[in-house]
Coordinates of C-alpha atoms in Angstrom, one line a residue:
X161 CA -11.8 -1.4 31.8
X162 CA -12.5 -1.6 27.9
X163 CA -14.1 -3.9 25.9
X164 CA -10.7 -4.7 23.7
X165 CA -7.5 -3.0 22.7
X166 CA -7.9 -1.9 19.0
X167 CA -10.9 -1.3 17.3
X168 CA -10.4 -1.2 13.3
X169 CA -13.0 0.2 11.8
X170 CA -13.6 -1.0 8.4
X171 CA -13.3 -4.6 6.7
X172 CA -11.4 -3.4 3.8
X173 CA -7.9 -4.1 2.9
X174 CA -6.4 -1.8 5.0
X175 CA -8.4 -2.9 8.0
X176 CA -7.9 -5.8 7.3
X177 CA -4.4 -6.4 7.4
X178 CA -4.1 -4.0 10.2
X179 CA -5.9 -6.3 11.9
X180 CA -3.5 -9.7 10.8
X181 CA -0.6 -7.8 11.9
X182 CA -1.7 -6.7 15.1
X183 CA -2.6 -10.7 15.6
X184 CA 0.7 -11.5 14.5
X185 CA 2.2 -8.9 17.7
X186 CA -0.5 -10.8 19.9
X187 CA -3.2 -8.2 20.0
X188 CA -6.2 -9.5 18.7
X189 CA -8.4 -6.6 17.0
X190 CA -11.9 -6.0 16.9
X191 CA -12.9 -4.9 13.7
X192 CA -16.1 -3.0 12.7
X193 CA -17.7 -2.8 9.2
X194 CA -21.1 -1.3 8.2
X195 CA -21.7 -3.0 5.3
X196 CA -23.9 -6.3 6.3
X197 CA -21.7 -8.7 3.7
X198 CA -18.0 -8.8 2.2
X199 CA -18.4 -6.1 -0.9
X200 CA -18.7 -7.7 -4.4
X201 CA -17.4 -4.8 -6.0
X202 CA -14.0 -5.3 -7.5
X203 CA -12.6 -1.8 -7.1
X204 CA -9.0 -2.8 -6.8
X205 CA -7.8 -5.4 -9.2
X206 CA -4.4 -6.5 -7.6
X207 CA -1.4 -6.3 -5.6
X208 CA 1.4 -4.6 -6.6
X209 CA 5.0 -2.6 -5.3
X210 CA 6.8 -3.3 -2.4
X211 CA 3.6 -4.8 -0.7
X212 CA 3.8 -8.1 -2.6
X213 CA 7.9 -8.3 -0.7
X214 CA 6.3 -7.7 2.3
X215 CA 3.4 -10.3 2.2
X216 CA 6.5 -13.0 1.2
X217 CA 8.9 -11.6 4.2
X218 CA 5.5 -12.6 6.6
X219 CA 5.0 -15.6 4.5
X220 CA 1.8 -14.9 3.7
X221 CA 2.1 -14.6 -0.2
X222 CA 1.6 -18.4 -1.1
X223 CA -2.3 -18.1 0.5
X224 CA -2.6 -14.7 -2.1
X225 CA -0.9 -16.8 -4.6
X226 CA -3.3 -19.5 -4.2
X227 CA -6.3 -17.3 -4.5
X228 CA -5.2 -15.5 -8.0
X229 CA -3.7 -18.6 -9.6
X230 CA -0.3 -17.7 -10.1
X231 CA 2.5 -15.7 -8.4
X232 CA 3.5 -11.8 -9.1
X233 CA 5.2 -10.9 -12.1
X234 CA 7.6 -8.6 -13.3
X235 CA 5.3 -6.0 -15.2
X236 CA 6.8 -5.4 -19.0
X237 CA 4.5 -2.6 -19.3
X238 CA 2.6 -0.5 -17.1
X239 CA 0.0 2.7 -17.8
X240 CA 1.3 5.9 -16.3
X241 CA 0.4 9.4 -17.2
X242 CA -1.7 8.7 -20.1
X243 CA 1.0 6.7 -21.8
X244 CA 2.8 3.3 -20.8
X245 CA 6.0 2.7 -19.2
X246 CA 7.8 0.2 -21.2
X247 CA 10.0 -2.1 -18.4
X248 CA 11.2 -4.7 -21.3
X249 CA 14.8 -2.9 -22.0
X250 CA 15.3 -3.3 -17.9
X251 CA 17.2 -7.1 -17.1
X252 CA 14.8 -6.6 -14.2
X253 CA 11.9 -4.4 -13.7
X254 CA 11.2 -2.7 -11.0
X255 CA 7.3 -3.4 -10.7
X256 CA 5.6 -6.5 -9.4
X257 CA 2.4 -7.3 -10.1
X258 CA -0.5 -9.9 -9.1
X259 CA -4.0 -10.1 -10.7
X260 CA -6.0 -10.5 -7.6
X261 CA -9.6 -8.5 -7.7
X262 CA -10.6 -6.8 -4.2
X263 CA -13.3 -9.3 -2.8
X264 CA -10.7 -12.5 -3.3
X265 CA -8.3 -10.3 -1.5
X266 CA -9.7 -9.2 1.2
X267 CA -11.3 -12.6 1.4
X268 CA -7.7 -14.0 2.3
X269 CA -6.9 -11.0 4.1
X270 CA -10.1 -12.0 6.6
X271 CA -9.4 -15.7 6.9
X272 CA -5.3 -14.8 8.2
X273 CA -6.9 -12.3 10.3
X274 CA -9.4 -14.5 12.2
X275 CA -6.7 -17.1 12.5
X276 CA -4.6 -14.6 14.5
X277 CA -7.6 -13.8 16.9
X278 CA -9.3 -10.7 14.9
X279 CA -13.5 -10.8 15.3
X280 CA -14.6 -9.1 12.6
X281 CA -18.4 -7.8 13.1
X282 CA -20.7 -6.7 10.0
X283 CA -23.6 -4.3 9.7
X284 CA -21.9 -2.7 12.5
X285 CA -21.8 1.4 11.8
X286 CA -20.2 3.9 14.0
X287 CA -22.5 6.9 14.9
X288 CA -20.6 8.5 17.9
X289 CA -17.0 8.8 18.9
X290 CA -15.5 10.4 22.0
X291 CA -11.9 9.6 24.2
X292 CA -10.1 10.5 27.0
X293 CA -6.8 10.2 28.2
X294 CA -6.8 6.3 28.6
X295 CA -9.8 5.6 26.7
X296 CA -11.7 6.0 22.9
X297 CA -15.7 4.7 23.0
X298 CA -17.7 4.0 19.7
X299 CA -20.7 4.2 19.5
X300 CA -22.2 1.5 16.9
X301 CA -25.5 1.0 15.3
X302 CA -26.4 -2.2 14.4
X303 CA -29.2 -5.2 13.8
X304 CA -29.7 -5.0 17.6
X305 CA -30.0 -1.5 17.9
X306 CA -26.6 0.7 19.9
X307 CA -24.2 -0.2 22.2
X308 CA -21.1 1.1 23.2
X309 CA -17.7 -0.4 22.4
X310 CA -14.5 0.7 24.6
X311 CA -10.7 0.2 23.3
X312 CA -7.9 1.2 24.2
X313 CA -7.6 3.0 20.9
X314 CA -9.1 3.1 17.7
X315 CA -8.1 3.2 13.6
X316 CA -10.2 4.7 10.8
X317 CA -9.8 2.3 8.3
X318 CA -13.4 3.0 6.7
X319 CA -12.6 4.8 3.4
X320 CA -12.5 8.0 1.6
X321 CA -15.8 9.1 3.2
X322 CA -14.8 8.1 6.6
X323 CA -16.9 8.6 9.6
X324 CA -14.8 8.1 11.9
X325 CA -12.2 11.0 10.4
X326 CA -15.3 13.0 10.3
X327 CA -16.5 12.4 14.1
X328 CA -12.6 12.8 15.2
X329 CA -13.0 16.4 13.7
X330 CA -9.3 15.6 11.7
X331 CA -9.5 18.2 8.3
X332 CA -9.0 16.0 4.9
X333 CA -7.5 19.2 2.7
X334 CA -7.2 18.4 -1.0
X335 CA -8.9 19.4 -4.3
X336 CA -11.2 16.9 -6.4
X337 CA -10.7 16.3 -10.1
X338 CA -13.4 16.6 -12.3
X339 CA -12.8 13.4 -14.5
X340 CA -15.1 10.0 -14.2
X341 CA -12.7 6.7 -14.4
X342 CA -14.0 3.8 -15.1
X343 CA -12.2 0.3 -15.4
X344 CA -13.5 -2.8 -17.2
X345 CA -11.5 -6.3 -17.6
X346 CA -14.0 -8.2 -19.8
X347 CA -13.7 -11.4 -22.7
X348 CA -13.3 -10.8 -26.1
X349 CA -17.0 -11.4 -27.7
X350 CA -16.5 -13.3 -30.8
X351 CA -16.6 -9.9 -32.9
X352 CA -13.8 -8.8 -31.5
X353 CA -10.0 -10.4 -32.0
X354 CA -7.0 -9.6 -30.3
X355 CA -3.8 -8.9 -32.0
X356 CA -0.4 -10.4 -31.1
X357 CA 0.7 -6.3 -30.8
X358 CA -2.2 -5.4 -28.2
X359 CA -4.4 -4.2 -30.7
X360 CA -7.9 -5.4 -31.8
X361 CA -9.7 -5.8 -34.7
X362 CA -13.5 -4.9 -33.9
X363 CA -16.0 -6.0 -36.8
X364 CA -17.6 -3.8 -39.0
X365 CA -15.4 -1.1 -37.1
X366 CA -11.9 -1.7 -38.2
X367 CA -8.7 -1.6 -35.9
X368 CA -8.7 -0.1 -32.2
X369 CA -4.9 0.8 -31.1
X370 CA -3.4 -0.7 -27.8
X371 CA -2.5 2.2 -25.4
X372 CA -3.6 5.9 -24.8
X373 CA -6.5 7.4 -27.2
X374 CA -7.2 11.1 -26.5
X375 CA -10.2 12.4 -28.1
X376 CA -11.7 16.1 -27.9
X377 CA -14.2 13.7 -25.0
X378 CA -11.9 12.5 -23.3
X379 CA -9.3 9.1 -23.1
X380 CA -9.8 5.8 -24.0
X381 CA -6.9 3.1 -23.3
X382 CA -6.8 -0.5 -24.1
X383 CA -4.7 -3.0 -23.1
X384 CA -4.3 -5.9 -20.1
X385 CA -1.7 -8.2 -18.3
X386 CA -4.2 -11.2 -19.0
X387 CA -4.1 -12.3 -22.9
X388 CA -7.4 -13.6 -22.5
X389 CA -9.5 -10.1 -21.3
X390 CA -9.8 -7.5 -22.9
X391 CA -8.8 -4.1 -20.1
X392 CA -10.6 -0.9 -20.9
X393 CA -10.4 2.7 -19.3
X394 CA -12.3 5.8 -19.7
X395 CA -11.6 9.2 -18.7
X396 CA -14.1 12.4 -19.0
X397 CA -15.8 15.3 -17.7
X398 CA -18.7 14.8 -16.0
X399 CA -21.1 17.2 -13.3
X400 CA -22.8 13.6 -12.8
X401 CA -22.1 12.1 -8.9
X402 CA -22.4 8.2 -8.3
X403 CA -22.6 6.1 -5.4
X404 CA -19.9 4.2 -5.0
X405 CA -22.2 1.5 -3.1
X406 CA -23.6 1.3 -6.4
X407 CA -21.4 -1.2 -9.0
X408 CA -20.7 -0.2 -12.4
X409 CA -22.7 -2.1 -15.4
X410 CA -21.3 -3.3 -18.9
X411 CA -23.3 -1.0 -20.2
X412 CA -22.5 2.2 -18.4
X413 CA -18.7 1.1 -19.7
X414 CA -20.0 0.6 -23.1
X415 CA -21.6 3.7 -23.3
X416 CA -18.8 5.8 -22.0
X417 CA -16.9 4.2 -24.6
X418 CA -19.1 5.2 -27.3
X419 CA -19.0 9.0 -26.1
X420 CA -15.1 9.3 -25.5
X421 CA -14.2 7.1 -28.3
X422 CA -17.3 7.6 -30.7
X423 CA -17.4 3.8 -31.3
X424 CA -19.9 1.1 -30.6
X425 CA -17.5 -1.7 -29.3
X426 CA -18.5 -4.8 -28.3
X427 CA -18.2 -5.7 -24.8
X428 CA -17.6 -9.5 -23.2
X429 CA -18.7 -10.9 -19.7
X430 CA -16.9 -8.5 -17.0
X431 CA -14.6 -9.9 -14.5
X432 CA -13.6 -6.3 -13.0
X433 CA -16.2 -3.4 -13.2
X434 CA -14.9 -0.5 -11.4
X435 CA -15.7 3.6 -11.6
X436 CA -13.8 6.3 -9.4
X437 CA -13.2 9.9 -9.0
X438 CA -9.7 10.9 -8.2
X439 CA -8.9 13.3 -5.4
X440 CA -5.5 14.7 -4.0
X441 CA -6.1 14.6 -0.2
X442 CA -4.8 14.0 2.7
X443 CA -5.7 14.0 6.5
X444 CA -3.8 17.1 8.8
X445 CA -2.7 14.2 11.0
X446 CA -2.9 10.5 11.2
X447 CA -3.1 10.7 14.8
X448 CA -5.4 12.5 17.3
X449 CA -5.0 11.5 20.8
X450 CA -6.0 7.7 20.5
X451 CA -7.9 7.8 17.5
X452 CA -5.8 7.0 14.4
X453 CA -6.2 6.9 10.7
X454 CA -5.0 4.5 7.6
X455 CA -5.8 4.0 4.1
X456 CA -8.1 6.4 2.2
X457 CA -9.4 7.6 5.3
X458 CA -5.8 9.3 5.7
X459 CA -5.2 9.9 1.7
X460 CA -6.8 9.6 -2.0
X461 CA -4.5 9.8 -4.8
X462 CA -5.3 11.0 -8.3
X463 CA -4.3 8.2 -10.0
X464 CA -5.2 4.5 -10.0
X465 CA -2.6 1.6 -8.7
X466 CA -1.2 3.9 -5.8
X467 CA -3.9 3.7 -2.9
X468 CA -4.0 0.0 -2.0
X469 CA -0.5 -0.4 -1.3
X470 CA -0.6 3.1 0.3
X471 CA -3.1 1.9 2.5
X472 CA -1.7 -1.8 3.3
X473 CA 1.7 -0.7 4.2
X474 CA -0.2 2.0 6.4
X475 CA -1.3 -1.1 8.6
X476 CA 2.2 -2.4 8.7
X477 CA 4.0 0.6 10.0
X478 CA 1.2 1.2 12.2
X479 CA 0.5 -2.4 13.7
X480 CA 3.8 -3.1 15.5
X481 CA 3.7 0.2 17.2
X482 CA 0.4 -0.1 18.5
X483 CA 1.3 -3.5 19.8
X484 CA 3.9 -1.9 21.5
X485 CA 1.6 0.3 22.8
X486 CA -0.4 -2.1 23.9
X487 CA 2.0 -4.5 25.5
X488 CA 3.3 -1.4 27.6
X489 CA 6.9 -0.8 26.5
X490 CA 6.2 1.6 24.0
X491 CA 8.8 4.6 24.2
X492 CA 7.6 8.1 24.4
X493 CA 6.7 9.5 20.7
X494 CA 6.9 6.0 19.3
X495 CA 3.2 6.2 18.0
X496 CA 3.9 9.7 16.8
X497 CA 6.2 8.2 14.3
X498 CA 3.4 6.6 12.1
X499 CA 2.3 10.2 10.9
X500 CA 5.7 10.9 10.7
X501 CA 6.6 8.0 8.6
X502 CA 3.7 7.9 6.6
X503 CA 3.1 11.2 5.4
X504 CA 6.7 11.4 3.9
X505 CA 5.6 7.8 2.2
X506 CA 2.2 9.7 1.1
X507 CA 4.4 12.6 -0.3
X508 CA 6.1 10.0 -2.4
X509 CA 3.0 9.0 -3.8
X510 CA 1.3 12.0 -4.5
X511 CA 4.5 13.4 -6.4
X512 CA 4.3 11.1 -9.0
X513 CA 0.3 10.3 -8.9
X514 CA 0.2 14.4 -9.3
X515 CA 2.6 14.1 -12.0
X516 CA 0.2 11.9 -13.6
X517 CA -2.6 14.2 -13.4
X518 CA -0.3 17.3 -15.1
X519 CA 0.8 14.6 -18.2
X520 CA -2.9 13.1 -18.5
X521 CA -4.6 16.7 -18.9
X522 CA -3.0 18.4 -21.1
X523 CA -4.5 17.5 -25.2
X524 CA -3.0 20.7 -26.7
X525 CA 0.3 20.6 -28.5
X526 CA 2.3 21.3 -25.3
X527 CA 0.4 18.5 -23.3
X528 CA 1.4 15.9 -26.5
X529 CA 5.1 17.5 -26.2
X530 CA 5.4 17.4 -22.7
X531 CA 4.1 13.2 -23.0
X532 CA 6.6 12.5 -26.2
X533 CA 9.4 13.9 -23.8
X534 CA 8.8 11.5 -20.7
X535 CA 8.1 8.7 -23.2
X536 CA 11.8 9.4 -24.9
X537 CA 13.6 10.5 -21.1
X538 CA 11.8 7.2 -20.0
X539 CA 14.1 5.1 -23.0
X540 CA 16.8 5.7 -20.7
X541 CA 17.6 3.0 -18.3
X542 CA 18.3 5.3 -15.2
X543 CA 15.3 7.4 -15.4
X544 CA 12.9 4.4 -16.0
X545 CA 14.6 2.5 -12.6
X546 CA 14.0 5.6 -10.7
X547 CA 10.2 5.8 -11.7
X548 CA 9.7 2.4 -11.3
X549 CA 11.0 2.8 -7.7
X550 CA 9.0 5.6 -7.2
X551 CA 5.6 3.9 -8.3
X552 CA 6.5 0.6 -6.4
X553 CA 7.0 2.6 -3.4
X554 CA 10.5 0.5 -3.2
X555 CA 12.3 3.8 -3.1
X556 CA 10.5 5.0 0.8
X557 CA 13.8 6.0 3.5
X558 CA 11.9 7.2 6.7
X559 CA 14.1 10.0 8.4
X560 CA 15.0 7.9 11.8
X561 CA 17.7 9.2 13.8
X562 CA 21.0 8.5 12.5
X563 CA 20.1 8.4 9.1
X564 CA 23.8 10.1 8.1
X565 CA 25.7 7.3 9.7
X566 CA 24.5 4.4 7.2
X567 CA 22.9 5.0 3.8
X568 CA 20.8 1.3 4.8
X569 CA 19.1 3.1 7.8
X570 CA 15.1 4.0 7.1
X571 CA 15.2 2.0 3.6
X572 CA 13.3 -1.5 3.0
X573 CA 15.7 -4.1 4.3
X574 CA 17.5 -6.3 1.7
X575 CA 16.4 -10.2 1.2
X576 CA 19.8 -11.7 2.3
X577 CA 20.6 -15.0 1.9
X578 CA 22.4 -16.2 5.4
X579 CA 24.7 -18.6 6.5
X580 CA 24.3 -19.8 9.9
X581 CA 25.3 -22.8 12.0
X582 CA 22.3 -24.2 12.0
X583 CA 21.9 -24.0 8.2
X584 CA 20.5 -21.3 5.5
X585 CA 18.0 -18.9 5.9
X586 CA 17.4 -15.2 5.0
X587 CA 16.2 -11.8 6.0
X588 CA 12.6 -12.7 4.9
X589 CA 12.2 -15.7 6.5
X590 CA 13.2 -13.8 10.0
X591 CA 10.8 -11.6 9.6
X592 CA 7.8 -13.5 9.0
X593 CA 7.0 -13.8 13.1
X594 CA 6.8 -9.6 12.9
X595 CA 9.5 -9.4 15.5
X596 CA 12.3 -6.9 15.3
X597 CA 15.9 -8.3 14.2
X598 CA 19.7 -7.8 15.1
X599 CA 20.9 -9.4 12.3
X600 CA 25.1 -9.5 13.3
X601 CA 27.2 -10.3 9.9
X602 CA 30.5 -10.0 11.3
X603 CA 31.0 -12.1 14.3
X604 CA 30.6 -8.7 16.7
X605 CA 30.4 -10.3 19.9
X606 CA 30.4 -6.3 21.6
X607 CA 27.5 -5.8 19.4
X608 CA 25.5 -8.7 20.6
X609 CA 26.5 -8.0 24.3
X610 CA 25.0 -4.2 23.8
X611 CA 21.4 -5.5 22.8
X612 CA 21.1 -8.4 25.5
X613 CA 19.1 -6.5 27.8
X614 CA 16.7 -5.8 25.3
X615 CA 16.6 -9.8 24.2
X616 CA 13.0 -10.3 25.6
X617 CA 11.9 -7.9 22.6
X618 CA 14.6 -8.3 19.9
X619 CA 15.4 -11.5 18.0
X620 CA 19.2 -11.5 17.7
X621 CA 20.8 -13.8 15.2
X622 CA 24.9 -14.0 13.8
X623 CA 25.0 -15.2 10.2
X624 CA 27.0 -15.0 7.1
X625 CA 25.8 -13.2 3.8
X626 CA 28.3 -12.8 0.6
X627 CA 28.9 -9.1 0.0
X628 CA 27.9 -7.7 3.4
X629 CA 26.6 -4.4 3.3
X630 CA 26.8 -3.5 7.1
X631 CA 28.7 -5.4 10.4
X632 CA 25.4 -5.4 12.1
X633 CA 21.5 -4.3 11.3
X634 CA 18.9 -3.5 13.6
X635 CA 15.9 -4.2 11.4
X636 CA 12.2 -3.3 12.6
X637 CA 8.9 -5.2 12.5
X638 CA 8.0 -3.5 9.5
X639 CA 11.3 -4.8 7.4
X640 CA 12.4 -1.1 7.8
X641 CA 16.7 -0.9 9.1
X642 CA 16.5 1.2 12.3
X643 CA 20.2 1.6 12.8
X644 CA 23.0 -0.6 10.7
X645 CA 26.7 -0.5 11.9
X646 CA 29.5 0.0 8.8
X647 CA 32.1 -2.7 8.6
X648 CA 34.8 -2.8 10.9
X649 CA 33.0 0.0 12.7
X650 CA 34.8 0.4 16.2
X651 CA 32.8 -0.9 19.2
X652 CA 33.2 2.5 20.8
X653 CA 30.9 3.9 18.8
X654 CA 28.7 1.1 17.2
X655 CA 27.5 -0.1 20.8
X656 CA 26.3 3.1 21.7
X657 CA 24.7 4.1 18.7
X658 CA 22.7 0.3 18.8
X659 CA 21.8 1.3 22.4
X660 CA 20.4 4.5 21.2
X661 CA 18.1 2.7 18.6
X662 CA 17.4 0.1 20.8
X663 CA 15.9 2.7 23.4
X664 CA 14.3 4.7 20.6
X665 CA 12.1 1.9 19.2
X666 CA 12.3 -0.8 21.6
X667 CA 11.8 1.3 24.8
X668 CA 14.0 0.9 27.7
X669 CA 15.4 -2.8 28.8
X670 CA 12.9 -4.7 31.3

């Protein structure tokens, strides 16, 4: 007998919306945190990518909406590599974003959580882990000295230094870089005056350029989504290690200013004070017997904007399976899938954050040649839609059987708008209870007939949708299309192929 299913260790994010989907598939988590009190520390800034589509398919986005003042936007310009992407030529670009610093997200992310039956216990630190076949114990130090906490499994959701990837013995390969970031969002002081063209005008200093300055120190950039704060970066070299329990000051900013860009400049009051190290790791697996990982306890990514919606959709191709699990219909190897899955989505990532790394380094005249020919390739509309994709994470297809037989099967399914007899809806709003979808757009009464043993599991709806794409789509929990039927397909062989996928993700029929 265990204490409770899941135990999700770590209040971050990650954990944290492990833990709201797992409440949405009715399996209240535990979760664990060491730290005694929500962090203050603003180490993310925002939401951004396909995350933000996911949020509004759960319906969730209005209560992140609330919290940052204002929905996502379509980013004109983004930093990548050192230089930034300019999305303006673009009708639409392919990057959301929302202003919404760490402790305000991850306070909404708690409050869902705890409505959908997640406890979340604080000052709580794991100092021993061991399983069996049916069975993962913790052992946790806390205020009231150690106990032992039993679950059916458990997730490392507790960071780049994770202990529980460290107890669980997984290797976390990867190199470290030897740059210092740092990250300020701050208001202009009254010696300082923004220009309409990003640029500022610093007193008794002269003109400071919006974008990418490369000094023999280091970089400097300048520039923000918010017209009313001034963003900063820093880049350099340092042998120096920090804490990263210990929060950045204004004047640590300000004085790796003055050393990267030689300039004293006048610094406001901070609303985002952040300082990282970037890494390019990755754990060996994500699973290990009943002990799983998610976050940056599975990756770190050398280049900022990439991990939190690494780490968040982590949780959402991982909570629906472990419910499965759970519940007891999980089919053999479904679990398996989430390394699967999500190291070809950390693959992704690390291609173009490693990319970064290459076009950030280099300040001799082949590093400022190889930057001048992205910046003119990226001019292009193609190329710009592709890397926009690729930093959104909009482009992911997971390689589920069948992929051949429809080019919708493994991508992100499409926000249809539907016709039904009982009025409009859409793909998004069918999703927001976390239950998998037959979504049948052509009247296919053999196609319904197929997944009726499996209707205890599987929503099934008929609708209507201009320009239909497929007869029939089989869509997951995660908004990912698990098998999709071409129009007019024959019965013949669309009703056994949906059986197939039915069996593969769904487990046999009751």
């Amino acid at each position: 007998m265990t204490d409770t299913d899941v135990i999700v260790v770590g209040a971050g994010p990650t954990g944290l919306m492990l833990a709201t989907e797992l409440g949405l598939a009715g399996v209240p988590a535990l979760v664990l945190e060491r730290l005694p009190q929500p962090s203050e520390t603003p180490k993310a800034g925002g939401l951004s990518g396909q995350i933000l589509e996911l949020l509004r398919y759960r319906g969730l986005l209005e209560r992140f909406e609330a919290a940052a003042g204002a929905g996502p936007i379509r980013a004109p310009r983004l930093p990548w590599g050192g230089m930034h992407l300019d999305f303006t030529p673009l009708a639409e670009p392919p990057m959301q974003v929302m202003p919404l610093p760490q402790p305000q997200l991850e306070g909404v992310l708690a409050e869902i959580a705890v409505e959908l039956g997640a406890e979340i216990r604080r000052g709580q630190r794991v100092v021993g882990l061991t399983q069996d076949d049916d069975t993962v114990t913790a052992v946790v130090r806390g205020p009231s000295g150690e106990q032992r906490v039993s679950a059916r499994y458990l997730v490392g959701c507790d960071g780049a230094s994770s202990r529980v990837r460290d107890l669980a013995g997984i290797p976390f390969p990867g190199l470290t870089y030897p740059e210092v970031q740092r990250v300020g969002l701050v208001s202009f002081p009254d010696s300082v005056t923004p220009l309409e063209n990003g640029d500022i005008e610093v007193a008794g200093v002269g003109r400071i350029a919006f974008g990418f300055t490369r000094t023999e120190r280091g970089e400097f950039a300048l520039g923000s989504l918010d017209p009313e704060l001034m963003g900063l970066y820093t880049s350099e070299e340092e042998e120096s290690t920090y804490d990263d329990a210990e929060p950045m000051t204004v004047t640590e900013l300000g004085d790796s200013v003055r050393r990267v860009l030689g300039v004293d400049l006048p610094l406001g009051e901070p609303t985002r004070l952040t300082r990282f190290t970037f890494h390019a790791r990755e754990v060996e697996r994500y699973r290990d017997g009943r002990i799983l990982m998610a976050g940056d306890a599975a990756h770190l990514f050398p280049s900022p904007g990439v991990a939190l919606t690494a780490g968040l959709m982590d949780s959402v191709n991982l909570g629906w399976k472990l419910a499965a699990a759970i519940h007891g219909w999980a089919p053999d190897g479904l679990l398996d899938t989430y390394h699967d899955e999500r190291h070809l989505a950390t693959t992704r990532a690390m291609l173009h954050a490693q990319a970064q790394v290459a076009i950030r380094r280099g300040h001799d005249q082949a590093g400022v040649a190889l930057r001048e020919l992205f910046q003119e390739l990226l001019s292009d509309e193609q190329p710009l839609l592709r890397l926009g994709a690729l930093m959104a994470a909009s482009d992911i297809r997971y390689q589920l059987p069948d992929n051949d037989h429809h080019e919708m099967v493994g991508t992100f399914a499409p926000d249809l708008g539907l016709r039904t007899d009982h009025g409009a809806t859409s793909v998004a709003d069918l999703l927001q209870g976390a239950r998998p979808v037959l979504l049948d757009l052509a009247g296919r009464a053999d196609l319904r007939e197929a997944a009726g043993e499996w209707s205890q599991r599987v929503d099934v709806l008929t609708a209507r949708t201009d320009d239909r794409p497929a007869d029939a789509m089989l869509i997951r929990p995660d908004a990912h299309i698990a098998w999709a039927a071409t129009v007019d397909e024959p019965g013949d062989t669309a009703a056994p192929a949906l059986r197939a996928a039915l069996s593969f993700w769904f487990g046999e029929p009751d």
